[in-house]
Coordinates of C-alpha atoms and ligand atoms in Angstrom, one line a residue:
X1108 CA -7.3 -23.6 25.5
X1109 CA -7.2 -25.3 21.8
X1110 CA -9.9 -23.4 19.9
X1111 CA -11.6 -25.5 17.0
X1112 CA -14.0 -24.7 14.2
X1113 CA -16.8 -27.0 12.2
X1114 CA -18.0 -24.1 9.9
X1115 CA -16.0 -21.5 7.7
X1116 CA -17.8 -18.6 9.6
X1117 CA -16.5 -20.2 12.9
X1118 CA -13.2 -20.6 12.1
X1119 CA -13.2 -16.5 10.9
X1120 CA -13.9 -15.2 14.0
X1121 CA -11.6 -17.7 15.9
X1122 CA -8.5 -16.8 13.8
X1123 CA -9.9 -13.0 14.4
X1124 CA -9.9 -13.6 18.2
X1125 CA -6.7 -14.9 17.9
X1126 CA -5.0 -12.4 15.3
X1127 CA -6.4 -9.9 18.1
X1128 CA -4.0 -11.8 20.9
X1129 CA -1.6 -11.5 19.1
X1130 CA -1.4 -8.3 18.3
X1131 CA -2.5 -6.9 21.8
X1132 CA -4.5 -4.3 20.6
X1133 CA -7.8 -2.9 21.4
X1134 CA -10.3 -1.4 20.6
X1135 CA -8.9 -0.1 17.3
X1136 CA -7.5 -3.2 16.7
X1137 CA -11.0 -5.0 16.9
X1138 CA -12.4 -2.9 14.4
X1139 CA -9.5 -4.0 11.8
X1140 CA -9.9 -7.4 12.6
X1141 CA -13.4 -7.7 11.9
X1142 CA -12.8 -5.8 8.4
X1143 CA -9.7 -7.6 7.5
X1144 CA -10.5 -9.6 4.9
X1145 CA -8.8 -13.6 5.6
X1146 CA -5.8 -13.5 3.3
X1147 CA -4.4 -10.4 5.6
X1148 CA -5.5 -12.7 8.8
X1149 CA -3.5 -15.6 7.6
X1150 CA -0.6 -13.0 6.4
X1151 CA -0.8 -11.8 10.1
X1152 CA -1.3 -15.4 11.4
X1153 CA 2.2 -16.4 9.7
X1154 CA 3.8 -13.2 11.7
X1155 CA 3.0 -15.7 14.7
X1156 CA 6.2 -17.1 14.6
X1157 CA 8.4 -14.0 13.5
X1158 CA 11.2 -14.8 11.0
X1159 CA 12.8 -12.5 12.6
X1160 CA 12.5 -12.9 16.5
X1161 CA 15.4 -10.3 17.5
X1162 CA 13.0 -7.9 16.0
X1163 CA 10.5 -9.1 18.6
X1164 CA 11.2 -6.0 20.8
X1165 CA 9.7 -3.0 22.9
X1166 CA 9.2 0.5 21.5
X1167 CA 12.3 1.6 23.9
X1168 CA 14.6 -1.4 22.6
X1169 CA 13.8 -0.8 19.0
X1170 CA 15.0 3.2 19.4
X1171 CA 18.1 2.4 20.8
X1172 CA 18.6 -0.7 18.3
X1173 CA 17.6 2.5 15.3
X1174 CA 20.1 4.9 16.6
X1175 CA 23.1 2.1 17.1
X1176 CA 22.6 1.5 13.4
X1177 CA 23.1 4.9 12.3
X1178 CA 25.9 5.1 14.4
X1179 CA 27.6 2.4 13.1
X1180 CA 26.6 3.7 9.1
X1181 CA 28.2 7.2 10.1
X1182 CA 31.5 5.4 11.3
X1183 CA 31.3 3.2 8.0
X1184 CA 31.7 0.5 10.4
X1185 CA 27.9 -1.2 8.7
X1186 CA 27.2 -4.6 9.1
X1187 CA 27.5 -7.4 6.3
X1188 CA 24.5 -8.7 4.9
X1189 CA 23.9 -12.2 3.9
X1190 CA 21.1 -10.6 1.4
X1191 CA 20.7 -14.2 0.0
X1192 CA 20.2 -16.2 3.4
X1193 CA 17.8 -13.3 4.6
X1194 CA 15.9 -13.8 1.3
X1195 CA 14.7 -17.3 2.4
X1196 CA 14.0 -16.7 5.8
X1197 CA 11.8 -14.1 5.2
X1198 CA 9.7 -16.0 2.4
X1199 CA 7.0 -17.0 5.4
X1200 CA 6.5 -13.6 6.3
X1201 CA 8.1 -10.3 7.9
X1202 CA 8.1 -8.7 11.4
X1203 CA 10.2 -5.0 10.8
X1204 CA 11.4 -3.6 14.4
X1205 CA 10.5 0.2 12.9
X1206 CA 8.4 2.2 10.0
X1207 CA 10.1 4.9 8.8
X1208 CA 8.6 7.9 6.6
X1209 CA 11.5 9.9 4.7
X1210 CA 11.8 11.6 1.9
X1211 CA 12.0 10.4 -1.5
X1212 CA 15.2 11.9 -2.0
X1213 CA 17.6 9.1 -3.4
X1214 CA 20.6 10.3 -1.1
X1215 CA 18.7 9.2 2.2
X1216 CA 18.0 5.4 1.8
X1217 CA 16.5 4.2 5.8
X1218 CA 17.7 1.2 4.9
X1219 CA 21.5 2.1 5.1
X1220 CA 21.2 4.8 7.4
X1221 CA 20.1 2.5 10.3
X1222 CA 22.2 -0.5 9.1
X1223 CA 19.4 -2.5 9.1
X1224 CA 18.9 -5.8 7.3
X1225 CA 15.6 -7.0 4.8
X1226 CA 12.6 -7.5 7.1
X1227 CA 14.0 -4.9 9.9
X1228 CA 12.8 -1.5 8.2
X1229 CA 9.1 -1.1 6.6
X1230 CA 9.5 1.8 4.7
X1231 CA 7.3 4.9 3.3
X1232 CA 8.3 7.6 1.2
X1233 CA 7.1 10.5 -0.3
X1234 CA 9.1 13.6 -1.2
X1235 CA 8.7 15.9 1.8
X1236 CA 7.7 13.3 4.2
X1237 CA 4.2 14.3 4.9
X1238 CA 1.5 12.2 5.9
X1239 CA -0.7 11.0 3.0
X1240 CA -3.6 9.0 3.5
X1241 CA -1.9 6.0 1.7
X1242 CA 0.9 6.8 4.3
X1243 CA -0.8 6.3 7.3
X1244 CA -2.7 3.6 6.0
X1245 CA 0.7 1.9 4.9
X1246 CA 1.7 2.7 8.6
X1247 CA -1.0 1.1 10.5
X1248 CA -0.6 -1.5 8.9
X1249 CA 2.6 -2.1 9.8
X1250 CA 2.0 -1.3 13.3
X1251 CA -1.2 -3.1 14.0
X1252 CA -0.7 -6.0 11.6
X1253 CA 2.9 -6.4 11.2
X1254 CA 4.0 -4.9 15.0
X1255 CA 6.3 -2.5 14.2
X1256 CA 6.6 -0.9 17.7
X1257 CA 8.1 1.8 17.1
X1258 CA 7.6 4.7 13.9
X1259 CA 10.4 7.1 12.7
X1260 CA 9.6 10.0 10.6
X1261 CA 12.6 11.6 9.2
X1262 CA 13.2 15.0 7.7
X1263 CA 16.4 15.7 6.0
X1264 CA 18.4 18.8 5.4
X1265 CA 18.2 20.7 1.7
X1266 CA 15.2 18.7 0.8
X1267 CA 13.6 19.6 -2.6
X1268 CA 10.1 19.5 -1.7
X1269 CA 10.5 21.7 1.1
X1270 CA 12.7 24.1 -1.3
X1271 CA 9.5 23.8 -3.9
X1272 CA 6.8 24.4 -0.8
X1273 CA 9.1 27.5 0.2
X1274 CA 8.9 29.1 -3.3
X1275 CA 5.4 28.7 -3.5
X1276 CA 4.5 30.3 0.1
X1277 CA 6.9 33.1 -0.5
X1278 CA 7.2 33.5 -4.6
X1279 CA 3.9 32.2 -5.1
X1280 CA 5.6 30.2 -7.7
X1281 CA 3.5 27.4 -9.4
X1282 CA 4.9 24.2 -10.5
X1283 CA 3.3 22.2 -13.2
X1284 CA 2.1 18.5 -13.1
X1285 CA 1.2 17.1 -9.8
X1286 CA 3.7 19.0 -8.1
X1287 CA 1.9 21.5 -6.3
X1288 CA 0.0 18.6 -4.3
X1289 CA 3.5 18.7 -2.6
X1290 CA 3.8 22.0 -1.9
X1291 CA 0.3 22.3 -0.8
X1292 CA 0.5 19.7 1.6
X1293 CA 4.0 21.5 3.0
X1294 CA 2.4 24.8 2.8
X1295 CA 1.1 24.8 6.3
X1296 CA 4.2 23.8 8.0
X1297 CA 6.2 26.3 6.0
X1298 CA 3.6 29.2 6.8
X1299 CA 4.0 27.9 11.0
X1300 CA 7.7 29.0 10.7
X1301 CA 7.8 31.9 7.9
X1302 CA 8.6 35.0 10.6
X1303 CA 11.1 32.7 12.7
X1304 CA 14.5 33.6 12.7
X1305 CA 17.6 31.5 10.9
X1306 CA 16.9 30.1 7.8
X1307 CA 13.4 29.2 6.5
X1308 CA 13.5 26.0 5.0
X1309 CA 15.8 24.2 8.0
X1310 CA 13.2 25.3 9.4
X1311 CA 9.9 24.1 8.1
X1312 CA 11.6 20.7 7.8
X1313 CA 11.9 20.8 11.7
X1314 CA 8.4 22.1 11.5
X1315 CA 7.1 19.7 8.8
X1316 CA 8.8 16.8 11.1
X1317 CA 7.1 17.5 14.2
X1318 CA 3.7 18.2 12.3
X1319 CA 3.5 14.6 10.7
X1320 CA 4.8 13.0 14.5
X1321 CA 1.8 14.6 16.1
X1322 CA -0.8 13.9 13.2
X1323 CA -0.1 9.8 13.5
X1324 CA 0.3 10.3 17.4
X1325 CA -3.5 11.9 17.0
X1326 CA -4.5 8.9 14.3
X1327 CA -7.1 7.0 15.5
X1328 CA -8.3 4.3 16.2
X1329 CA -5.4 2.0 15.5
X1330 CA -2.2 4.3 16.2
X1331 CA -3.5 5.6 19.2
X1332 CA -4.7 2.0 20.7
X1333 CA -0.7 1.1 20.4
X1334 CA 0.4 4.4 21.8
X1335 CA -1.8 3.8 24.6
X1336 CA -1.0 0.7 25.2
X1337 CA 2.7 1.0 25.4
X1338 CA 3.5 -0.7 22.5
X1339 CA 4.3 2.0 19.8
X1340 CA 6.5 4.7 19.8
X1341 CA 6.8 7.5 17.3
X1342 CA 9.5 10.1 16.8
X1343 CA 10.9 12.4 14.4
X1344 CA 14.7 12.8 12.9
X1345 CA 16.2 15.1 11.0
X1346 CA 19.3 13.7 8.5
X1347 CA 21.9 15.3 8.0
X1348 CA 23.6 14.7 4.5
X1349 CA 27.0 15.7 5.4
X1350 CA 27.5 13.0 7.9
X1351 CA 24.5 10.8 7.7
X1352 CA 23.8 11.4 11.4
X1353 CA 20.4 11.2 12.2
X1354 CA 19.1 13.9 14.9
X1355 CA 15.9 13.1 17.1
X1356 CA 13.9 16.2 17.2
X1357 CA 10.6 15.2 18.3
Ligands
ZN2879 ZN1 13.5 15.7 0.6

């Protein structure tokens, strides 16, 4: 049924009702709908017709499609991209297959180590790949408004922060600036793992990994909503710089 409006307040909560279809949300949904303001409707109106409709796909789908990427980066066998054709399809608007949190560190890059394209990988990153506020915020957005289905967060081997966090916990070393609002946001992880055996700071990235899966597994309402309904996944990986293989650990 054709919906129409005769007033500006009218035609708000139609494109909400609709925005709300589309999505396929619920509960958690409906509460972002009715703040959104109506630039971020229409953004999410124009993801209606996805520029990219291969990335139209299940959380299942979009893991497999993830881990065939890195496959094909670690056998340098990566795909061509025509960066300047993608440009102009993607001027209407953008429907990424998976959000990834990683590190800052410069020698990860998602975007490579999945093969993926512009418009296939919305991207968060903050050394030691914790979730911020601004992260998860940045994340449920791109699930409930963009459709991401599917979330990676990814840990990589000899990562600075969690080298910085370790010295902190165990040296009680204290680094100027802002820095120790990393290594207080790791501290926790590191302290889960400090009297496991094998080395410490593989594994509090493990630990710091499976940490931030379960807090945005736990985020209400909006990340839960799509959990529960089937249409978000969210796992963890841990890089591996040697061989940019990416292992899932949680
Ligand atoms: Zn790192």
């Amino acid at each position: 049924m054709r919906e129409s409006c005769d007033s500006n307040s009218a035609c708000n909560d139609i494109e909400r009702r609709r925005f709300l279809r589309l999505a396929g949300l619920g509960t958690g949904a409906l509460l972002l709908a009715n703040a959104l303001p109506n630039q971020v409707l229409h953004a999410a109106e124009k993801t209606s017709t996805p520029p990219k409709p291969k990335n139209v796909i299940g959380p299942d789908e979009a893991l497999k499609r993830l881990i065939e990427g890195n496959e094909r980066y670690v056998s340098g066998n990566s795909e061509t991209h025509d960066f300047k054709d993608e440009r102009e399809a993607l001027v209407s608007g953008q429907n990424p297959f998976v959000a990834v949190l990683s590190c800052a560190d410069s020698r990860i890059a998602p975007e490579y180590a999945f093969d993926t394209a512009r418009g296939d990988l919305f991207a968060i990153r903050v050394a030691g790949n914790f979730v911020t506020d601004e992260g998860l915020a940045s994340l449920e957005y791109g699930v409930a408004v963009l459709g991401a289905p599917l979330i990676l967060v990814l840990g990589h081997e000899r990562c600075g922060a969690i080298e910085a966090g370790v010295k902190a916990v165990k040296d009680r070393t204290v680094f100027p600036g802002q820095i120790p609002k990393l290594t207080n946001a790791l501290q926790p992880s590191i302290e889960q793992v400090l009297k496991q055996p094998g080395d410490l700071v593989a594994n509090a990235t493990v630990q710091n990994v499976k940490n931030s899966v379960e807090r945005l597994k736990a985020a209400t309402p909006l990340l839960t909503d799509a959990l529960g309904n089937g249409k978000l996944k969210i796992v963890g990986g841990l890089y591996r710089l040697a061989t940019g293989k990416v292992e899932l650990i949680a």
